[in-house]
Amino acid sequence: MAEDSETKKVFDAEAAGSLMKELRGTYASGKTRSYEWRVAQLKNVMKIVDDHEKDILDAIRADLSKPEQESYIAEISIVKSSCTRALGELNRWMKPEKVKTSITTFPSSAEIVSEPLGVVLIIGAWNFPLLLALDPAIGAIAAGNAVVLKPSELCPATSSLIAKLVGKYLDSSCIKVVEGSVAETSALLEQKWDKIFFTGSGRVGRIVMAAAAKHLTPVALELGGKCPVVVDSDINLPVAVRRIAGGKWASNNGQACIAPDYIITTKDFAPKLIDALKHELEAWYGKDPLESKDLAHIVNSNHFARLVKLLDDDKVSGKIIHGGQRDKANLKFAPTILLDVPEDSLVMNDEIFGPLLPILTVDKLEDSFDMITSRGKPLAAYLFTNNKKLKEKFVKTVSAGGLVINDTVLHVITLPFNS
Ligand code: NAD
């Protein structure tokens, strides 16, 4: 929709205004409110992923070289389970909820009736390009809203497939896709929305929030952060290492908001943990990970250069203990482990969002909780231990969007998480 090849019409503020006018009209007609309309759209979202599983896997492979199995688990299956849940719960969600009244208002009755918000905008990020567009759309449709979806331009194959399939399967008078980047998103943001759901960086989150504030539009901002992993010595090491490596490198090669960002362990245990991680990495990606088909590439040259800058920082010189290889032409970046980088290095202050994994060592593991809390609230925090007291202290002391003990990233499937 960014540019029509025949008319060369760009999606600008005028186009955004016409789009909004049309959606306000269809929303006002009440079409999106009915149970039947919501169910029909949700079933068709399911049909999109069922009928086009291979097209979707191919598109994500083209954009990110993400292995099919990874895309299936982290994108398609989550979209399907969100659809199944919404279809199963919709009746209950739409039912008015009776509320007890007070003696002072006797003999009144009261109930809470959920209503749609109106016309909502969903802006997606590139790292899970299908999931981050369709999953919020499922919620918006189930709630009876008209929806505009803006997938990430950094995954052009997936973005254009989403535009094509949403146009074909869903009610195009109420659900639209706008493809494009900054200009198109800025044009959309000038409109008055009833809710904006944004996934992406804090930098752009601020732009979205400022645009929303002009119209007092509520926003949901799903942003990033640095997710620590605390590793005790009292663990099943091979299992822990598989789970850390899975959450880091098998999650889009570290390009995931809840991927482990850095590890904290004790000085004594670090050599054992590092050996086990190296062993696992070689088993998964071979001696030359740049040749592996199981490792996603870095999304584009800007992000590649950003990661190189983190490694070129003088403060991390000599700290790479594994990996570091990269292939700029193919945007391939090997799993890389750094040991005891200074806390004021770039890699310990920016969200890494890639295959670098610093390991910091402490004398006593308990010290790690204060280190985490002193750095601001992470999106997720992980602990590997079998020590009951340590688990309890972790839950009491560390505040994060989500806490997981003895695994990484899996909470995203069952629990909510907040940025
Ligand atoms: P981004 O902020 O660069 O882009 C996100 C969206 O904003 C894209 O659709 C893009 O077109 C649009 N955009 C970019 N610049 C804009 C501008 N100047 N004005 C208006 N719109 C603009 O983020 P990204 O690089 O796509 O995603 C990576 C970030 O997303 C990371 O920080 C990651 O942690 C975060 N993320 C968070 C979650 C979560 O659920 N919390 C999930 C995935 C990714």
Coordinates of C-alpha atoms and ligand atoms in Angstrom, one line a residue:
M1 CA 0.0 0.0 0.0
A2 CA 3.0 2.3 0.4
E3 CA 3.2 2.8 -3.3
D4 CA 0.9 1.8 -6.0
S5 CA 3.1 0.8 -9.0
E6 CA 0.6 2.2 -11.6
T7 CA -0.2 5.6 -10.0
K8 CA 3.0 5.9 -7.9
K9 CA 0.8 7.2 -5.1
V10 CA 2.6 7.3 -1.9
F11 CA 0.9 6.5 1.4
D12 CA 0.9 10.0 2.9
A13 CA -1.2 11.9 5.4
E14 CA -4.0 12.4 3.0
A15 CA -4.1 8.6 2.3
A16 CA -4.0 8.0 6.0
G17 CA -6.9 10.4 6.5
S18 CA -9.1 8.6 3.8
L19 CA -8.2 5.2 5.4
M20 CA -9.3 6.5 8.8
K21 CA -12.5 8.0 7.4
E22 CA -13.5 4.7 5.8
L23 CA -12.7 2.7 8.9
R24 CA -14.6 5.1 11.2
G25 CA -17.6 4.6 8.9
T26 CA -17.5 0.8 8.9
Y27 CA -16.8 0.8 12.7
A28 CA -19.8 3.1 13.3
S29 CA -22.0 0.7 11.3
G30 CA -21.6 -1.8 14.2
K31 CA -20.3 -4.5 11.9
T32 CA -17.3 -5.4 13.9
R33 CA -19.2 -5.7 17.2
S34 CA -21.2 -8.8 16.4
Y35 CA -20.1 -12.2 17.8
E36 CA -20.5 -13.7 14.3
W37 CA -18.2 -11.2 12.6
R38 CA -15.5 -11.7 15.2
V39 CA -15.6 -15.5 15.0
A40 CA -15.6 -15.4 11.2
Q41 CA -12.4 -13.2 11.2
L42 CA -10.7 -15.3 13.8
K43 CA -11.4 -18.5 11.9
N44 CA -9.9 -16.8 8.8
V45 CA -6.8 -15.8 10.7
M46 CA -6.4 -19.5 11.5
K47 CA -7.0 -20.3 7.8
I48 CA -4.2 -17.9 6.8
V49 CA -1.6 -19.8 8.9
D50 CA -3.0 -23.2 8.0
D51 CA -3.3 -22.7 4.3
H52 CA -0.1 -20.7 3.9
E53 CA 2.3 -22.4 6.4
K54 CA 4.9 -23.0 3.8
D55 CA 4.6 -19.5 2.2
I56 CA 5.0 -18.0 5.7
L57 CA 8.1 -20.1 6.5
D58 CA 9.6 -19.3 3.2
A59 CA 9.0 -15.5 3.6
I60 CA 10.5 -15.5 7.1
R61 CA 13.5 -17.6 5.8
A62 CA 14.0 -15.0 3.0
D63 CA 13.9 -12.1 5.4
L64 CA 16.0 -13.5 8.3
S65 CA 17.2 -17.0 7.2
K66 CA 15.4 -18.2 10.3
P67 CA 15.2 -22.0 10.4
E68 CA 11.7 -23.3 9.6
Q69 CA 11.4 -25.2 12.9
E70 CA 12.2 -22.0 14.8
S71 CA 9.6 -20.0 12.9
Y72 CA 7.0 -22.7 13.3
I73 CA 7.5 -22.8 17.1
A74 CA 7.9 -19.1 17.8
E75 CA 5.5 -17.6 15.2
I76 CA 3.0 -19.9 13.6
S77 CA 2.2 -22.1 16.6
I78 CA 1.7 -19.1 18.9
V79 CA -0.6 -17.4 16.4
K80 CA -2.6 -20.6 16.1
S81 CA -2.9 -21.0 19.9
S82 CA -3.9 -17.4 20.3
C83 CA -6.7 -17.9 17.7
T84 CA -7.8 -21.1 19.4
R85 CA -7.9 -19.4 22.8
A86 CA -9.8 -16.4 21.5
L87 CA -12.4 -18.6 19.7
G88 CA -12.9 -20.7 22.8
E89 CA -13.2 -17.8 25.2
L90 CA -15.0 -15.2 23.0
N91 CA -18.5 -16.1 24.3
R92 CA -17.4 -15.6 27.9
W93 CA -15.3 -12.5 27.1
M94 CA -18.4 -10.8 25.5
K95 CA -20.8 -11.7 28.3
P96 CA -21.7 -8.8 30.6
E97 CA -20.3 -9.5 34.1
K98 CA -22.7 -9.0 37.0
V99 CA -21.4 -6.9 39.8
K100 CA -22.7 -6.9 43.4
T101 CA -24.3 -3.6 44.3
S102 CA -24.0 -1.8 47.6
I103 CA -26.7 -1.6 50.3
T104 CA -26.8 2.2 49.7
T105 CA -28.1 1.7 46.1
F106 CA -30.5 -1.1 47.0
P107 CA -32.4 -2.4 45.0
S108 CA -30.3 -1.5 42.0
S109 CA -28.4 -4.0 39.8
A110 CA -25.1 -3.5 38.0
E111 CA -23.0 -5.1 35.3
I112 CA -19.8 -4.5 33.4
V113 CA -20.3 -4.6 29.7
S114 CA -17.1 -4.8 27.6
E115 CA -17.1 -2.7 24.5
P116 CA -14.6 -2.4 21.6
L117 CA -12.3 0.6 21.6
G118 CA -12.9 1.6 18.0
V119 CA -10.2 1.9 15.3
V120 CA -6.9 0.6 16.5
L121 CA -3.4 0.7 15.0
I122 CA -0.9 -2.1 15.4
I123 CA 2.8 -1.4 14.6
G124 CA 5.0 -4.5 14.4
A125 CA 8.7 -5.1 14.8
W126 CA 10.8 -7.2 12.5
N127 CA 12.3 -9.9 14.7
F128 CA 9.1 -12.1 14.8
P129 CA 7.5 -10.5 11.8
L130 CA 4.4 -12.6 11.5
L131 CA 3.7 -13.0 15.3
L132 CA 4.2 -9.3 16.2
A133 CA 1.6 -8.3 13.5
L134 CA -1.0 -11.1 13.7
D135 CA -1.0 -11.8 17.5
P136 CA -2.1 -8.3 18.6
A137 CA -4.5 -8.3 15.7
I138 CA -6.2 -11.4 17.1
G139 CA -6.8 -9.5 20.4
A140 CA -8.1 -6.4 18.6
I141 CA -10.5 -8.4 16.4
A142 CA -11.7 -10.5 19.3
A143 CA -12.5 -7.3 21.1
G144 CA -14.6 -6.1 18.1
N145 CA -12.3 -3.3 16.7
A146 CA -11.5 -2.1 13.2
V147 CA -7.8 -2.6 12.7
V148 CA -4.8 -1.2 10.8
L149 CA -1.7 -3.3 10.7
K150 CA 1.7 -1.9 9.9
P151 CA 4.2 -4.8 9.7
S152 CA 8.0 -4.1 9.8
E153 CA 9.5 -2.9 6.6
L154 CA 12.8 -4.7 7.6
C155 CA 11.1 -8.0 6.7
P156 CA 9.7 -7.1 3.2
A157 CA 8.9 -10.7 2.1
T158 CA 6.8 -11.3 5.3
S159 CA 5.3 -7.8 5.2
S160 CA 4.0 -8.2 1.7
L161 CA 2.8 -11.7 2.4
I162 CA 0.8 -10.4 5.4
A163 CA -0.7 -7.6 3.2
K164 CA -1.7 -10.1 0.5
L165 CA -3.2 -12.7 2.9
V166 CA -5.0 -10.3 5.2
G167 CA -6.5 -8.7 2.0
K168 CA -7.6 -12.0 0.7
Y169 CA -8.9 -13.7 3.9
L170 CA -10.1 -10.9 6.3
D171 CA -12.9 -8.3 5.9
S172 CA -11.1 -5.6 4.1
S173 CA -13.7 -3.0 5.0
C174 CA -12.6 -3.2 8.6
I175 CA -9.1 -4.7 8.6
K176 CA -6.3 -3.1 6.6
V177 CA -2.6 -3.5 6.1
V178 CA -0.4 -0.5 5.4
E179 CA 3.1 -1.5 4.4
G180 CA 6.0 1.0 4.7
S181 CA 8.6 2.5 7.0
V182 CA 9.1 5.9 8.7
A183 CA 7.1 8.1 6.3
E184 CA 4.1 5.8 6.2
T185 CA 4.1 5.1 10.0
S186 CA 4.4 8.9 10.6
A187 CA 1.4 9.5 8.3
L188 CA -0.6 6.9 10.3
L189 CA 0.5 8.4 13.6
E190 CA -1.0 11.8 12.7
Q191 CA -4.5 10.2 12.8
K192 CA -6.6 10.0 16.0
W193 CA -6.6 6.3 16.9
D194 CA -8.6 4.7 19.8
K195 CA -5.6 2.6 20.7
I196 CA -2.1 2.1 19.4
F197 CA -0.3 -1.2 20.1
F198 CA 3.4 -0.8 19.3
T199 CA 6.2 -3.3 19.4
G200 CA 9.8 -2.0 18.9
S201 CA 12.6 0.1 20.3
G202 CA 12.3 2.6 23.2
R203 CA 13.5 5.3 20.7
V204 CA 10.5 4.8 18.4
G205 CA 8.2 4.0 21.4
R206 CA 8.8 7.6 22.5
I207 CA 7.8 8.9 19.1
V208 CA 4.6 6.8 19.1
M209 CA 3.7 7.9 22.6
A210 CA 4.2 11.6 21.8
A211 CA 2.0 11.3 18.7
A212 CA -0.7 9.4 20.7
A213 CA -0.5 12.0 23.5
K214 CA -1.8 14.7 21.0
H215 CA -5.1 12.8 20.9
L216 CA -5.0 11.3 24.4
T217 CA -4.9 7.9 22.6
P218 CA -4.0 5.0 25.0
V219 CA -0.9 3.0 24.0
A220 CA 0.6 -0.4 24.7
L221 CA 4.3 -0.2 24.2
E222 CA 6.1 -3.6 23.9
L223 CA 9.8 -2.5 24.1
G224 CA 13.2 -4.1 24.7
G225 CA 15.7 -4.3 27.5
K226 CA 18.6 -6.3 28.9
C227 CA 17.6 -9.8 30.2
P228 CA 20.0 -11.3 32.8
V229 CA 20.6 -15.0 33.5
V230 CA 21.9 -15.9 36.9
V231 CA 23.6 -19.3 36.9
D232 CA 24.3 -21.2 40.1
S233 CA 26.7 -24.2 40.3
D234 CA 23.9 -26.3 41.9
I235 CA 22.3 -27.2 38.5
N236 CA 21.9 -29.9 35.9
L237 CA 24.6 -28.2 33.7
P238 CA 23.9 -29.9 30.3
V239 CA 20.1 -29.1 30.6
A240 CA 20.8 -25.5 31.7
V241 CA 23.2 -24.9 28.9
R242 CA 20.8 -26.2 26.3
R243 CA 18.1 -23.9 27.7
I244 CA 20.3 -20.9 27.8
A245 CA 21.6 -21.5 24.2
G246 CA 18.0 -22.2 23.0
G247 CA 16.8 -18.9 24.4
K248 CA 19.7 -17.0 23.0
W249 CA 21.0 -18.4 19.7
A250 CA 18.0 -20.5 18.7
S251 CA 15.8 -17.5 19.2
N252 CA 16.5 -15.6 16.0
N253 CA 20.3 -15.6 16.8
G254 CA 19.7 -13.4 19.9
Q255 CA 17.5 -10.9 18.0
A256 CA 14.6 -11.4 20.5
C257 CA 13.4 -9.0 23.2
I258 CA 13.5 -11.7 25.9
A259 CA 16.6 -13.5 24.7
P260 CA 19.3 -13.8 27.5
D261 CA 21.4 -10.6 27.2
Y262 CA 24.1 -11.4 29.8
I263 CA 25.0 -14.1 32.3
I264 CA 26.1 -13.7 35.9
T265 CA 27.8 -16.6 37.6
T266 CA 30.5 -17.2 40.2
K267 CA 34.2 -16.9 39.4
D268 CA 34.6 -20.6 40.5
F269 CA 31.9 -21.9 38.2
A270 CA 32.5 -19.8 35.1
P271 CA 35.1 -22.1 33.5
K272 CA 32.7 -25.1 33.7
L273 CA 29.8 -23.1 32.3
I274 CA 31.9 -21.7 29.5
D275 CA 33.2 -25.1 28.5
A276 CA 29.6 -26.5 28.5
L277 CA 28.3 -23.6 26.4
K278 CA 31.2 -24.0 23.8
H279 CA 30.5 -27.7 23.6
E280 CA 26.8 -27.1 23.0
L281 CA 27.4 -24.5 20.4
E282 CA 29.7 -26.7 18.4
A283 CA 27.2 -29.6 18.6
W284 CA 24.4 -27.3 17.3
Y285 CA 26.2 -25.1 14.7
G286 CA 29.4 -27.1 13.9
K287 CA 33.0 -25.9 13.8
D288 CA 32.1 -23.0 11.4
P289 CA 28.8 -21.5 12.6
L290 CA 28.9 -19.0 9.7
E291 CA 28.2 -22.0 7.4
S292 CA 25.3 -23.3 9.6
K293 CA 21.8 -23.3 8.1
D294 CA 20.4 -23.4 11.7
L295 CA 21.4 -19.9 12.6
A296 CA 19.4 -16.8 11.6
H297 CA 21.3 -14.0 10.0
I298 CA 21.4 -10.4 11.3
V299 CA 18.5 -8.5 9.9
N300 CA 20.4 -5.8 8.0
S301 CA 23.7 -4.0 7.6
N302 CA 22.8 -1.3 10.1
H303 CA 22.2 -3.9 12.9
F304 CA 25.3 -5.8 11.7
A305 CA 27.4 -2.6 12.1
R306 CA 25.8 -1.9 15.5
L307 CA 26.9 -5.4 16.8
V308 CA 30.4 -4.9 15.3
K309 CA 30.6 -1.6 17.2
L310 CA 29.8 -3.4 20.5
L311 CA 32.7 -5.8 19.9
D312 CA 35.1 -3.0 18.7
D313 CA 34.7 -1.1 21.9
D314 CA 38.1 -0.7 23.4
K315 CA 36.6 -1.7 26.8
V316 CA 35.9 -5.3 25.5
S317 CA 39.2 -5.8 23.8
G318 CA 40.7 -9.2 24.7
K319 CA 37.4 -10.3 26.3
I320 CA 36.1 -12.5 23.5
I321 CA 36.6 -16.1 24.6
H322 CA 34.5 -17.8 21.9
G323 CA 33.2 -16.9 18.5
G324 CA 33.5 -13.4 17.1
Q325 CA 33.6 -14.5 13.5
R326 CA 31.3 -12.6 11.1
D327 CA 30.6 -12.5 7.4
K328 CA 29.4 -9.0 6.5
A329 CA 28.4 -9.8 2.9
N330 CA 25.9 -12.5 4.2
L331 CA 25.1 -10.8 7.5
K332 CA 26.2 -13.9 9.3
F333 CA 27.4 -13.5 12.9
A334 CA 28.7 -16.4 15.0
P335 CA 27.5 -17.0 18.6
T336 CA 30.0 -15.0 20.7
I337 CA 30.9 -15.3 24.4
L338 CA 32.7 -12.5 26.3
L339 CA 34.1 -12.8 29.8
D340 CA 34.1 -10.2 32.5
V341 CA 33.6 -7.1 30.3
P342 CA 33.5 -3.8 32.3
E343 CA 30.1 -2.7 33.5
D344 CA 30.6 0.6 31.6
S345 CA 31.3 -1.0 28.3
L346 CA 28.7 -0.5 25.4
V347 CA 27.8 -4.1 25.4
M348 CA 26.7 -3.9 29.0
N349 CA 24.7 -0.7 28.5
D350 CA 22.9 -1.2 25.2
E351 CA 20.3 -3.9 24.5
I352 CA 22.5 -6.4 22.6
F353 CA 19.8 -7.9 20.4
G354 CA 22.1 -10.3 18.7
P355 CA 24.5 -13.3 19.2
L356 CA 26.9 -11.7 21.8
L357 CA 26.7 -13.1 25.3
P358 CA 28.8 -11.4 28.0
I359 CA 29.4 -13.5 31.2
L360 CA 30.1 -11.5 34.3
T361 CA 31.6 -13.2 37.4
V362 CA 30.9 -12.5 41.1
D363 CA 32.3 -13.9 44.3
K364 CA 28.9 -14.7 45.8
L365 CA 25.8 -15.3 43.6
E366 CA 23.6 -13.3 45.9
D367 CA 25.5 -10.2 44.8
S368 CA 24.1 -10.6 41.3
F369 CA 20.6 -9.7 42.4
D370 CA 21.7 -6.2 43.5
M371 CA 23.7 -5.9 40.2
I372 CA 20.5 -6.6 38.3
T373 CA 18.2 -4.3 40.2
S374 CA 20.7 -1.4 40.0
R375 CA 20.5 -1.5 36.2
G376 CA 16.8 -0.8 35.8
K377 CA 13.9 -3.2 35.3
P378 CA 14.6 -5.9 32.7
L379 CA 11.9 -7.3 30.4
A380 CA 12.7 -10.8 31.7
A381 CA 15.2 -12.3 34.2
Y382 CA 16.3 -15.9 34.5
L383 CA 17.8 -18.0 37.3
F384 CA 19.3 -21.5 37.1
T385 CA 19.5 -23.2 40.5
N386 CA 18.2 -26.0 42.6
N387 CA 18.7 -24.0 45.8
K388 CA 15.2 -23.2 47.3
K389 CA 16.4 -20.2 49.3
L390 CA 18.1 -18.6 46.2
K391 CA 14.9 -19.1 44.2
E392 CA 12.8 -17.4 46.9
K393 CA 15.3 -14.5 47.2
F394 CA 15.3 -14.1 43.4
V395 CA 11.5 -13.8 43.3
K396 CA 11.5 -11.4 46.2
T397 CA 14.4 -9.2 45.1
V398 CA 14.3 -9.0 41.3
S399 CA 11.6 -7.1 39.6
A400 CA 11.2 -7.8 35.8
G401 CA 8.5 -8.1 33.2
G402 CA 8.7 -11.9 33.7
L403 CA 10.8 -14.2 36.0
V404 CA 11.7 -17.8 34.9
I405 CA 13.5 -20.3 37.0
N406 CA 15.5 -23.1 35.3
D407 CA 14.6 -22.1 31.8
T408 CA 14.5 -19.1 29.5
V409 CA 11.9 -17.3 27.2
L410 CA 9.2 -20.0 27.7
H411 CA 7.0 -17.8 29.8
V412 CA 6.1 -15.9 26.7
I413 CA 3.8 -18.8 25.8
T414 CA 1.8 -18.9 28.9
L415 CA 2.3 -15.7 31.0
P416 CA 1.9 -12.0 30.3
F417 CA 5.0 -9.9 30.3
N418 CA 5.3 -6.1 30.7
S419 CA 8.0 -3.8 29.4
Ligands
NAD1 P1 11.9 -0.1 15.8 O1 11.5 0.7 16.9 O2 13.1 0.4 15.0 O3 10.7 -0.3 14.7 C1 9.4 -0.7 15.1 C2 8.4 -0.2 14.2 O4 8.4 1.2 14.2 C3 8.6 -0.6 12.7 O5 7.3 -1.0 12.2 C4 9.1 0.7 12.0 O6 8.6 0.8 10.7 C5 8.5 1.8 12.9 N1 9.3 3.0 12.9 C6 10.7 3.0 12.9 N2 11.2 4.3 13.0 C7 10.1 5.1 13.1 C8 9.9 6.5 13.2 N3 10.9 7.3 13.3 N4 8.6 6.9 13.3 C9 7.6 6.1 13.3 N5 7.7 4.8 13.2 C10 8.9 4.2 13.1 O7 12.1 -1.6 16.4 P2 12.6 -2.9 15.6 O8 14.1 -2.7 15.3 O9 11.7 -3.2 14.5 O10 12.5 -4.0 16.8 C11 13.5 -4.2 17.7 C12 13.1 -3.7 19.1 O11 11.8 -4.2 19.4 C13 14.0 -4.2 20.2 O12 14.3 -3.2 21.1 C14 13.2 -5.3 20.8 O13 13.6 -5.6 22.2 C15 11.8 -4.8 20.7 N6 10.9 -5.9 20.8 C16 10.0 -6.0 21.9 C17 9.1 -7.0 22.0 C18 8.2 -7.1 23.1 O14 7.2 -7.8 23.1 N7 8.5 -6.4 24.2 C19 9.1 -8.0 21.0 C20 9.9 -7.9 19.9 C21 10.8 -6.8 19.8

